[in-house]
mmCIF file of C-alpha atoms in Angstrom:
data_model
loop_
_atom_site.group_PDB
_atom_site.id
_atom_site.type_symbol
_atom_site.label_atom_id
_atom_site.label_comp_id
_atom_site.label_asym_id
_atom_site.label_seq_id
_atom_site.Cartn_x
_atom_site.Cartn_y
_atom_site.Cartn_z
ATOM 1 C CA MET A 1 -1.223 156.134 69.227
ATOM 2 C CA THR A 2 1.143 156.379 72.201
ATOM 3 C CA VAL A 3 1.526 153.049 73.976
ATOM 4 C CA ASP A 4 2.941 151.684 77.197
ATOM 5 C CA ASP A 5 5.078 148.559 77.447
ATOM 6 C CA ASN A 6 4.049 145.181 76.064
ATOM 7 C CA ILE A 7 1.032 146.391 74.115
ATOM 8 C CA ALA A 8 0.230 143.875 71.366
ATOM 9 C CA THR A 9 -2.085 144.825 68.494
ATOM 10 C CA GLU A 10 -3.644 143.314 65.388
ATOM 11 C CA GLY A 11 -4.079 145.145 62.086
ATOM 12 C CA ASP A 12 -2.148 148.027 60.530
ATOM 13 C CA ASP A 13 -1.097 150.183 63.467
ATOM 14 C CA ASP A 14 0.840 153.403 64.049
ATOM 15 C CA LEU A 15 2.489 153.161 67.459
ATOM 16 C CA THR A 16 4.762 155.554 69.353
ATOM 17 C CA GLY A 17 6.603 154.717 72.552
ATOM 18 C CA THR A 18 7.031 156.842 75.637
ATOM 19 C CA GLY A 19 10.143 158.525 76.973
ATOM 20 C CA GLY A 20 11.096 155.376 78.857
ATOM 21 C CA ALA A 21 12.375 151.948 77.879
ATOM 22 C CA ASP A 22 9.465 150.530 75.877
ATOM 23 C CA VAL A 23 8.709 147.044 74.561
ATOM 24 C CA ILE A 24 6.294 147.157 71.627
ATOM 25 C CA HIS A 25 5.000 144.232 69.545
ATOM 26 C CA GLY A 26 3.350 144.964 66.228
ATOM 27 C CA LEU A 27 1.954 141.440 65.742
ATOM 28 C CA SER A 28 0.277 140.881 62.358
ATOM 29 C CA GLY A 29 -0.386 143.746 60.001
ATOM 30 C CA ASP A 30 1.749 146.420 58.356
ATOM 31 C CA ASP A 31 2.763 148.490 61.361
ATOM 32 C CA ILE A 32 4.664 151.718 61.941
ATOM 33 C CA ILE A 33 6.399 151.740 65.319
ATOM 34 C CA ASP A 34 8.493 154.595 66.755
ATOM 35 C CA GLY A 35 10.265 153.867 70.006
ATOM 36 C CA PHE A 36 10.750 157.560 70.760
ATOM 37 C CA SER A 37 13.427 158.285 73.380
ATOM 38 C CA GLY A 38 14.694 155.594 75.743
ATOM 39 C CA ASN A 39 16.275 152.193 75.236
ATOM 40 C CA ASP A 40 13.465 150.397 73.441
ATOM 41 C CA MET A 41 12.701 146.929 72.085
ATOM 42 C CA LEU A 42 10.526 146.966 68.976
ATOM 43 C CA PHE A 43 9.155 143.830 67.310
ATOM 44 C CA GLY A 44 7.396 144.096 63.975
ATOM 45 C CA GLN A 45 6.517 140.383 63.838
ATOM 46 C CA GLY A 46 4.143 139.655 60.919
ATOM 47 C CA GLY A 47 3.559 142.061 58.047
ATOM 48 C CA ASN A 48 5.621 144.674 56.239
ATOM 49 C CA ASP A 49 6.623 146.938 59.102
ATOM 50 C CA ILE A 50 8.463 150.232 59.583
ATOM 51 C CA LEU A 51 10.407 150.533 62.849
ATOM 52 C CA PHE A 52 12.156 153.667 64.144
ATOM 53 C CA GLY A 53 14.433 153.380 67.152
ATOM 54 C CA SER A 54 14.811 157.177 67.432
ATOM 55 C CA GLY A 55 16.711 158.134 70.607
ATOM 56 C CA GLY A 56 18.424 155.656 72.920
ATOM 57 C CA ASP A 57 20.123 152.293 72.473
ATOM 58 C CA ASP A 58 17.411 150.241 70.817
ATOM 59 C CA GLU A 59 16.765 146.708 69.578
ATOM 60 C CA LEU A 60 14.629 146.421 66.453
ATOM 61 C CA ASP A 61 13.411 143.083 65.078
ATOM 62 C CA GLY A 62 11.415 143.182 61.876
ATOM 63 C CA GLY A 63 10.169 139.597 62.041
ATOM 64 C CA SER A 64 8.612 138.206 58.865
ATOM 65 C CA GLY A 65 7.767 140.444 55.930
ATOM 66 C CA ALA A 66 9.585 143.147 53.963
ATOM 67 C CA ASP A 67 10.508 145.547 56.753
ATOM 68 C CA ILE A 68 12.230 148.927 57.061
ATOM 69 C CA LEU A 69 14.295 149.421 60.225
ATOM 70 C CA SER A 70 16.021 152.670 61.226
ATOM 71 C CA GLY A 71 18.075 152.779 64.396
ATOM 72 C CA GLY A 72 18.321 156.539 64.788
ATOM 73 C CA SER A 73 20.727 157.907 67.386
ATOM 74 C CA GLY A 74 22.259 155.546 69.924
ATOM 75 C CA ALA A 75 24.035 152.195 69.713
ATOM 76 C CA ASP A 76 21.342 150.032 68.149
ATOM 77 C CA THR A 77 20.840 146.392 67.144
ATOM 78 C CA LEU A 78 18.729 145.763 64.047
ATOM 79 C CA ILE A 79 17.522 142.312 62.958
ATOM 80 C CA GLY A 80 15.722 142.007 59.653
ATOM 81 C CA GLY A 81 14.368 138.481 60.082
ATOM 82 C CA LEU A 82 12.461 136.865 57.215
ATOM 83 C CA GLY A 83 11.808 138.822 54.042
ATOM 84 C CA ASN A 84 13.603 141.437 51.954
ATOM 85 C CA ASP A 85 14.476 144.094 54.512
ATOM 86 C CA ASP A 86 16.052 147.568 54.546
ATOM 87 C CA LEU A 87 18.160 148.307 57.637
ATOM 88 C CA SER A 88 19.818 151.638 58.469
ATOM 89 C CA GLY A 89 21.870 152.008 61.633
ATOM 90 C CA GLY A 90 21.922 155.784 61.896
ATOM 91 C CA ALA A 91 24.303 157.572 64.252
ATOM 92 C CA ASN A 92 26.601 155.767 66.714
ATOM 93 C CA ASP A 93 27.962 152.191 66.708
ATOM 94 C CA ASP A 94 25.336 149.747 65.459
ATOM 95 C CA VAL A 95 24.922 146.036 64.714
ATOM 96 C CA LEU A 96 22.810 145.100 61.682
ATOM 97 C CA GLN A 97 21.764 141.555 60.792
ATOM 98 C CA GLY A 98 19.877 140.916 57.574
ATOM 99 C CA GLY A 99 18.582 137.394 58.136
ATOM 100 C CA VAL A 100 16.787 135.472 55.370
ATOM 101 C CA GLY A 101 15.979 137.394 52.187
ATOM 102 C CA PHE A 102 17.556 139.944 49.870
ATOM 103 C CA ASP A 103 18.446 142.697 52.323
ATOM 104 C CA THR A 104 19.998 146.176 52.158
ATOM 105 C CA LEU A 105 22.078 147.178 55.180
ATOM 106 C CA THR A 106 23.549 150.659 55.693
ATOM 107 C CA GLY A 107 25.720 151.403 58.696
ATOM 108 C CA ASP A 108 25.707 155.205 58.331
ATOM 109 C CA THR A 109 27.973 156.933 60.894
ATOM 110 C CA GLY A 110 29.806 155.102 63.664
ATOM 111 C CA THR A 111 31.797 151.887 63.895
ATOM 112 C CA ASP A 112 29.245 149.372 62.668
ATOM 113 C CA ILE A 113 29.038 145.591 62.215
ATOM 114 C CA LEU A 114 26.881 144.304 59.356
ATOM 115 C CA PHE A 115 25.831 140.685 58.723
ATOM 116 C CA GLY A 116 24.089 139.970 55.436
ATOM 117 C CA GLY A 117 22.888 136.473 56.337
ATOM 118 C CA ASN A 118 21.089 134.371 53.715
ATOM 119 C CA GLY A 119 20.233 135.981 50.408
ATOM 120 C CA ASN A 120 21.876 138.260 47.854
ATOM 121 C CA ASP A 121 22.459 141.281 50.073
ATOM 122 C CA ILE A 122 23.820 144.818 49.720
ATOM 123 C CA LEU A 123 25.948 146.061 52.623
ATOM 124 C CA ASP A 124 27.251 149.632 52.925
ATOM 125 C CA GLY A 125 29.344 150.523 55.949
ATOM 126 C CA GLY A 126 28.977 154.276 55.501
ATOM 127 C CA ASN A 127 31.218 156.473 57.659
ATOM 128 C CA GLY A 128 33.418 154.918 60.334
ATOM 129 C CA ASN A 129 35.632 151.853 60.655
ATOM 130 C CA ASP A 130 33.142 149.118 59.863
ATOM 131 C CA THR A 131 33.101 145.319 59.597
ATOM 132 C CA LEU A 132 30.936 143.714 56.919
ATOM 133 C CA PHE A 133 30.110 140.007 56.515
ATOM 134 C CA GLY A 134 28.265 139.042 53.352
ATOM 135 C CA GLY A 135 27.220 135.591 54.544
ATOM 136 C CA ASN A 136 25.635 133.064 52.186
ATOM 137 C CA GLN A 137 25.016 133.617 48.465
ATOM 138 C CA SER A 138 26.306 136.485 46.309
ATOM 139 C CA ASP A 139 26.565 139.860 48.018
ATOM 140 C CA ASP A 140 27.704 143.430 47.284
ATOM 141 C CA LEU A 141 29.819 145.008 50.036
ATOM 142 C CA PHE A 142 30.854 148.679 50.150
ATOM 143 C CA GLY A 143 33.168 149.873 52.905
ATOM 144 C CA GLY A 144 32.516 153.597 52.566
ATOM 145 C CA LEU A 145 34.660 156.034 54.540
ATOM 146 C CA GLY A 146 37.056 154.705 57.170
ATOM 147 C CA ASP A 147 39.299 151.680 57.600
ATOM 148 C CA ASP A 148 36.948 148.778 56.983
ATOM 149 C CA ILE A 149 36.996 144.971 56.993
ATOM 150 C CA LEU A 150 34.934 143.260 54.291
ATOM 151 C CA ASP A 151 34.332 139.497 54.140
ATOM 152 C CA GLY A 152 32.288 138.202 51.232
ATOM 153 C CA GLY A 153 31.692 134.739 52.684
ATOM 154 C CA GLN A 154 30.054 132.200 50.401
ATOM 155 C CA GLY A 155 28.924 133.014 46.895
ATOM 156 C CA SER A 156 30.396 135.178 44.137
ATOM 157 C CA ASP A 157 30.698 138.535 45.846
ATOM 158 C CA PHE A 158 31.581 142.120 44.895
ATOM 159 C CA LEU A 159 33.699 143.962 47.467
ATOM 160 C CA LEU A 160 34.699 147.631 47.237
ATOM 161 C CA GLY A 161 36.764 149.093 50.057
ATOM 162 C CA GLU A 162 36.322 152.694 48.858
ATOM 163 C CA ASP A 163 38.121 155.254 51.079
ATOM 164 C CA GLY A 164 40.506 154.256 53.867
ATOM 165 C CA ASN A 165 42.960 151.453 54.532
ATOM 166 C CA ASP A 166 40.755 148.407 54.112
ATOM 167 C CA ILE A 167 41.060 144.623 54.436
ATOM 168 C CA LEU A 168 39.047 142.539 51.973
ATOM 169 C CA PHE A 169 38.417 138.779 52.086
ATOM 170 C CA GLY A 170 36.788 137.228 49.039
ATOM 171 C CA GLY A 171 35.869 133.998 50.780
ATOM 172 C CA GLN A 172 34.529 131.132 48.698
ATOM 173 C CA SER A 173 33.694 131.152 44.958
ATOM 174 C CA GLY A 174 34.877 133.639 42.334
ATOM 175 C CA ASP A 175 34.844 137.139 43.816
ATOM 176 C CA HIS A 176 35.624 140.680 42.654
ATOM 177 C CA LEU A 177 37.675 142.717 45.130
ATOM 178 C CA ASP A 178 38.543 146.398 44.672
ATOM 179 C CA GLY A 179 40.480 148.164 47.405
ATOM 180 C CA GLY A 180 39.650 151.668 46.194
ATOM 181 C CA THR A 181 41.761 154.455 47.680
ATOM 182 C CA GLY A 182 44.130 153.886 50.588
ATOM 183 C CA ASP A 183 46.649 151.197 51.502
ATOM 184 C CA ASP A 184 44.596 148.015 51.308
ATOM 185 C CA VAL A 185 45.109 144.274 51.826
ATOM 186 C CA LEU A 186 43.146 141.900 49.595
ATOM 187 C CA PHE A 187 42.772 138.124 50.028
ATOM 188 C CA GLY A 188 41.132 136.240 47.177
ATOM 189 C CA GLY A 189 40.463 133.025 49.083
ATOM 190 C CA LEU A 190 38.881 130.122 47.223
ATOM 191 C CA GLY A 191 37.689 130.450 43.642
ATOM 192 C CA ASN A 192 38.940 132.341 40.604
ATOM 193 C CA ASP A 193 39.013 135.923 41.844
ATOM 194 C CA THR A 194 39.742 139.391 40.487
ATOM 195 C CA LEU A 195 41.750 141.621 42.835
ATOM 196 C CA LEU A 196 42.224 145.323 42.088
ATOM 197 C CA GLY A 197 44.360 147.302 44.491
ATOM 198 C CA GLY A 198 43.282 150.728 43.260
ATOM 199 C CA SER A 199 45.324 153.698 44.436
ATOM 200 C CA GLY A 200 47.669 153.406 47.404
ATOM 201 C CA ASN A 201 50.304 150.879 48.442
ATOM 202 C CA ASP A 202 48.386 147.615 48.448
ATOM 203 C CA ILE A 203 49.021 143.935 49.181
ATOM 204 C CA LEU A 204 47.219 141.373 47.023
ATOM 205 C CA TYR A 205 47.071 137.630 47.787
ATOM 206 C CA GLY A 206 45.555 135.528 45.025
ATOM 207 C CA GLY A 207 44.654 132.722 47.386
ATOM 208 C CA LEU A 208 44.482 129.011 46.687
ATOM 209 C CA ALA A 209 45.601 128.060 43.207
ATOM 210 C CA GLY A 210 43.213 127.413 40.356
ATOM 211 C CA THR A 211 43.161 123.888 38.957
ATOM 212 C CA VAL A 212 42.901 124.776 35.259
ATOM 213 C CA ALA A 213 45.803 126.231 33.292
ATOM 214 C CA GLY A 214 45.279 129.935 32.647
ATOM 215 C CA VAL A 215 42.190 130.071 34.878
ATOM 216 C CA GLY A 216 43.176 131.377 38.293
ATOM 217 C CA ASP A 217 43.163 134.728 40.033
ATOM 218 C CA HIS A 218 43.730 138.056 38.314
ATOM 219 C CA LEU A 219 45.739 140.575 40.363
ATOM 220 C CA ASP A 220 46.196 144.227 39.404
ATOM 221 C CA GLY A 221 47.986 146.498 41.841
ATOM 222 C CA GLY A 222 46.942 149.761 40.193
ATOM 223 C CA GLN A 223 48.646 152.940 41.362
ATOM 224 C CA GLY A 224 51.216 152.875 44.148
ATOM 225 C CA ASN A 225 53.958 150.539 45.355
ATOM 226 C CA ASP A 226 52.190 147.204 45.588
ATOM 227 C CA ILE A 227 52.939 143.624 46.631
ATOM 228 C CA LEU A 228 51.395 140.859 44.511
ATOM 229 C CA VAL A 229 51.490 137.222 45.662
ATOM 230 C CA LEU A 230 50.734 134.708 42.907
ATOM 231 C CA ARG A 231 50.364 130.950 42.693
ATOM 232 C CA ARG A 232 50.055 128.679 39.693
ATOM 233 C CA SER A 233 47.396 129.754 37.158
ATOM 234 C CA ASP A 234 47.330 133.341 38.523
ATOM 235 C CA ASP A 235 48.309 136.420 36.536
ATOM 236 C CA GLY A 236 49.550 139.681 37.971
ATOM 237 C CA THR A 237 49.914 143.264 36.758
ATOM 238 C CA GLY A 238 51.733 145.635 39.065
ATOM 239 C CA GLY A 239 50.556 148.875 37.482
ATOM 240 C CA THR A 240 52.384 152.124 38.175
ATOM 241 C CA GLY A 241 54.877 152.356 41.023
ATOM 242 C CA LEU A 242 57.624 150.178 42.497
ATOM 243 C CA ASP A 243 56.027 146.763 42.785
ATOM 244 C CA GLU A 244 57.020 143.460 44.397
ATOM 245 C CA PHE A 245 56.025 140.205 42.738
ATOM 246 C CA HIS A 246 56.055 136.987 44.770
ATOM 247 C CA ILE A 247 55.549 133.609 43.096
ATOM 248 C CA GLN A 248 54.806 130.778 45.486
ATOM 249 C CA ALA A 249 56.424 127.408 44.789
ATOM 250 C CA SER A 250 54.713 124.569 46.641
ATOM 251 C CA ALA A 251 54.584 120.826 46.025
ATOM 252 C CA SER A 252 50.859 120.926 46.853
ATOM 253 C CA ASP A 253 50.151 122.757 43.582
ATOM 254 C CA PRO A 254 49.762 120.349 40.614
ATOM 255 C CA LEU A 255 52.143 121.071 37.741
ATOM 256 C CA VAL A 256 49.528 120.442 35.031
ATOM 257 C CA ASP A 257 45.744 120.495 34.796
ATOM 258 C CA THR A 258 43.529 117.543 33.844
ATOM 259 C CA SER A 259 44.142 118.289 30.147
ATOM 260 C CA GLY A 260 47.904 118.104 30.590
ATOM 261 C CA ASN A 261 48.455 121.855 30.207
ATOM 262 C CA GLU A 262 51.143 123.565 32.278
ATOM 263 C CA ARG A 263 49.753 125.597 35.164
ATOM 264 C CA LEU A 264 51.871 128.742 35.280
ATOM 265 C CA ALA A 265 51.872 132.008 37.154
ATOM 266 C CA GLU A 266 52.088 134.932 34.728
ATOM 267 C CA ILE A 267 53.552 138.395 35.308
ATOM 268 C CA MET A 268 52.318 140.871 32.738
ATOM 269 C CA ASP A 269 54.333 144.074 33.311
ATOM 270 C CA PHE A 270 57.614 143.408 35.126
ATOM 271 C CA ASN A 271 60.076 146.314 34.995
ATOM 272 C CA GLY A 272 63.528 145.278 36.134
ATOM 273 C CA ALA A 273 64.505 148.886 36.858
ATOM 274 C CA GLU A 274 61.614 149.380 39.301
ATOM 275 C CA ASP A 275 60.121 146.049 40.346
ATOM 276 C CA THR A 276 61.388 143.047 42.307
ATOM 277 C CA LEU A 277 60.681 139.335 41.843
ATOM 278 C CA THR A 278 60.865 136.717 44.600
ATOM 279 C CA ILE A 279 60.298 132.964 44.488
ATOM 280 C CA ASP A 280 58.778 131.906 47.818
ATOM 281 C CA TYR A 281 59.354 128.216 48.536
ATOM 282 C CA ASP A 282 58.056 125.929 51.262
ATOM 283 C CA PRO A 283 60.979 124.604 53.372
ATOM 284 C CA LEU A 284 58.947 121.443 53.998
ATOM 285 C CA ASP A 285 59.059 120.761 50.250
ATOM 286 C CA TYR A 286 62.610 122.013 49.756
ATOM 287 C CA PRO A 287 64.866 121.367 52.791
ATOM 288 C CA VAL A 288 67.596 123.068 50.771
ATOM 289 C CA ALA A 289 66.875 126.245 48.825
ATOM 290 C CA PRO A 290 65.900 125.190 45.285
ATOM 291 C CA THR A 291 67.821 126.181 42.190
ATOM 292 C CA VAL A 292 66.072 128.736 40.001
ATOM 293 C CA SER A 293 66.795 129.074 36.287
ATOM 294 C CA VAL A 294 65.513 131.250 33.455
ATOM 295 C CA SER A 295 65.055 130.519 29.763
ATOM 296 C CA ILE A 296 63.991 133.057 27.147
ATOM 297 C CA THR A 297 61.377 132.364 24.471
ATOM 298 C CA GLY A 298 60.942 135.369 22.215
ATOM 299 C CA THR A 299 60.257 138.263 24.602
ATOM 300 C CA ASP A 300 59.086 136.047 27.470
ATOM 301 C CA ALA A 301 61.171 134.800 30.381
ATOM 302 C CA ASN A 302 60.330 131.300 31.645
ATOM 303 C CA ILE A 303 61.142 130.579 35.297
ATOM 304 C CA PHE A 304 61.989 127.092 36.552
ATOM 305 C CA VAL A 305 62.350 125.874 40.131
ATOM 306 C CA GLY A 306 64.512 122.811 39.794
ATOM 307 C CA LEU A 307 62.988 121.051 36.778
ATOM 308 C CA GLU A 308 59.530 122.526 37.338
ATOM 309 C CA TRP A 309 58.322 125.284 35.034
ATOM 310 C CA ILE A 310 56.331 127.531 37.382
ATOM 311 C CA ALA A 311 56.020 130.965 35.787
ATOM 312 C CA VAL A 312 56.394 133.155 32.741
ATOM 313 C CA VAL A 313 57.264 136.856 32.802
ATOM 314 C CA HIS A 314 55.972 138.522 29.657
ATOM 315 C CA ASN A 315 57.955 141.163 27.782
ATOM 316 C CA ALA A 316 61.077 140.599 29.873
ATOM 317 C CA PRO A 317 63.710 139.226 27.464
ATOM 318 C CA GLY A 318 66.539 140.567 29.629
ATOM 319 C CA LEU A 319 65.471 138.810 32.831
ATOM 320 C CA THR A 320 68.169 136.678 34.475
ATOM 321 C CA THR A 321 68.496 134.780 37.747
ATOM 322 C CA ALA A 322 70.290 137.840 39.133
ATOM 323 C CA ASP A 323 66.913 139.611 39.069
ATOM 324 C CA ILE A 324 65.246 136.894 41.179
ATOM 325 C CA THR A 325 65.384 136.427 44.946
ATOM 326 C CA VAL A 326 64.741 132.976 46.430
ATOM 327 C CA ALA A 327 63.330 132.974 49.968
ATOM 328 C CA PRO A 328 61.664 130.471 52.336
ATOM 329 C CA ASN A 329 58.031 130.981 53.265
ATOM 330 C CA TYR A 330 56.256 128.615 55.658
ATOM 331 C CA ASP A 331 52.807 130.061 54.999
ATOM 332 C CA LEU A 332 52.073 129.279 51.371
ATOM 333 C CA ASP A 333 48.333 128.795 51.916
ATOM 334 C CA GLN A 334 47.812 132.465 52.741
ATOM 335 C CA GLY A 335 44.689 133.974 51.253
#
């Protein structure tokens, strides 16, 4: 049925807009609404609805129920509302908002912005330089093609940058971040996170330190010339390439956990012929550059800042203070 503006119906309806700017309300029932061409506003309201924006710059609101929203061509805004919804932006630059429920959001082509909202959501940017926000609970975020920004938000999230030079923020809780291909920047944030740079020249920040010895962030640069920034309880593997390891020394990080165990940063694969090691200290804690010393236990090199044991470099029996740079860093809460 072809409808004019502001037609409200009850029951399970199949509605198609005109060539103009239509406003169509599905009301209750499982409705199929196609805005046709024009800049349309489609409201599914109650029921499990299917909304097609088709041509034009459209606004689609699923309302309550498990809805399917497709923007089509044009710069569209899609709002899932209540229920487990499936949103697809289509061509052009779209904004997708999942709302409450376990939603699936796909940006497709264009520079898209995706908000997962409440629920365990799946967000896929598709082609283009997209921005993805997971929101509350545990979400899966996929950047797709392009240079994307992924923010997991709350919950234990999975973030995959895929192709392009991406920026990934784990947010709160223990997250899994994988940059994929390209030169990526990964921030673990709060929680015990896993950061994988993938291929490319990547920068990995573990984030705030874990409070239990040996239970912090795991950083793996993968292929390429990577920069790994570790705090106490983190461990880092540079992978192949010429890698830079930074260990942050801050008085705000407790030396031991509640069981009395030393909280140490660990470097797993330091190669003195290829890699560099820097101790970053907070000038507010150390008005004068601290003294760094090294002691060898078996094949491991133990690093001390003053009297504080802060790190161990495994399989590096030849490491000396000549291999270590000491540098001030005012921003030791990065990540």
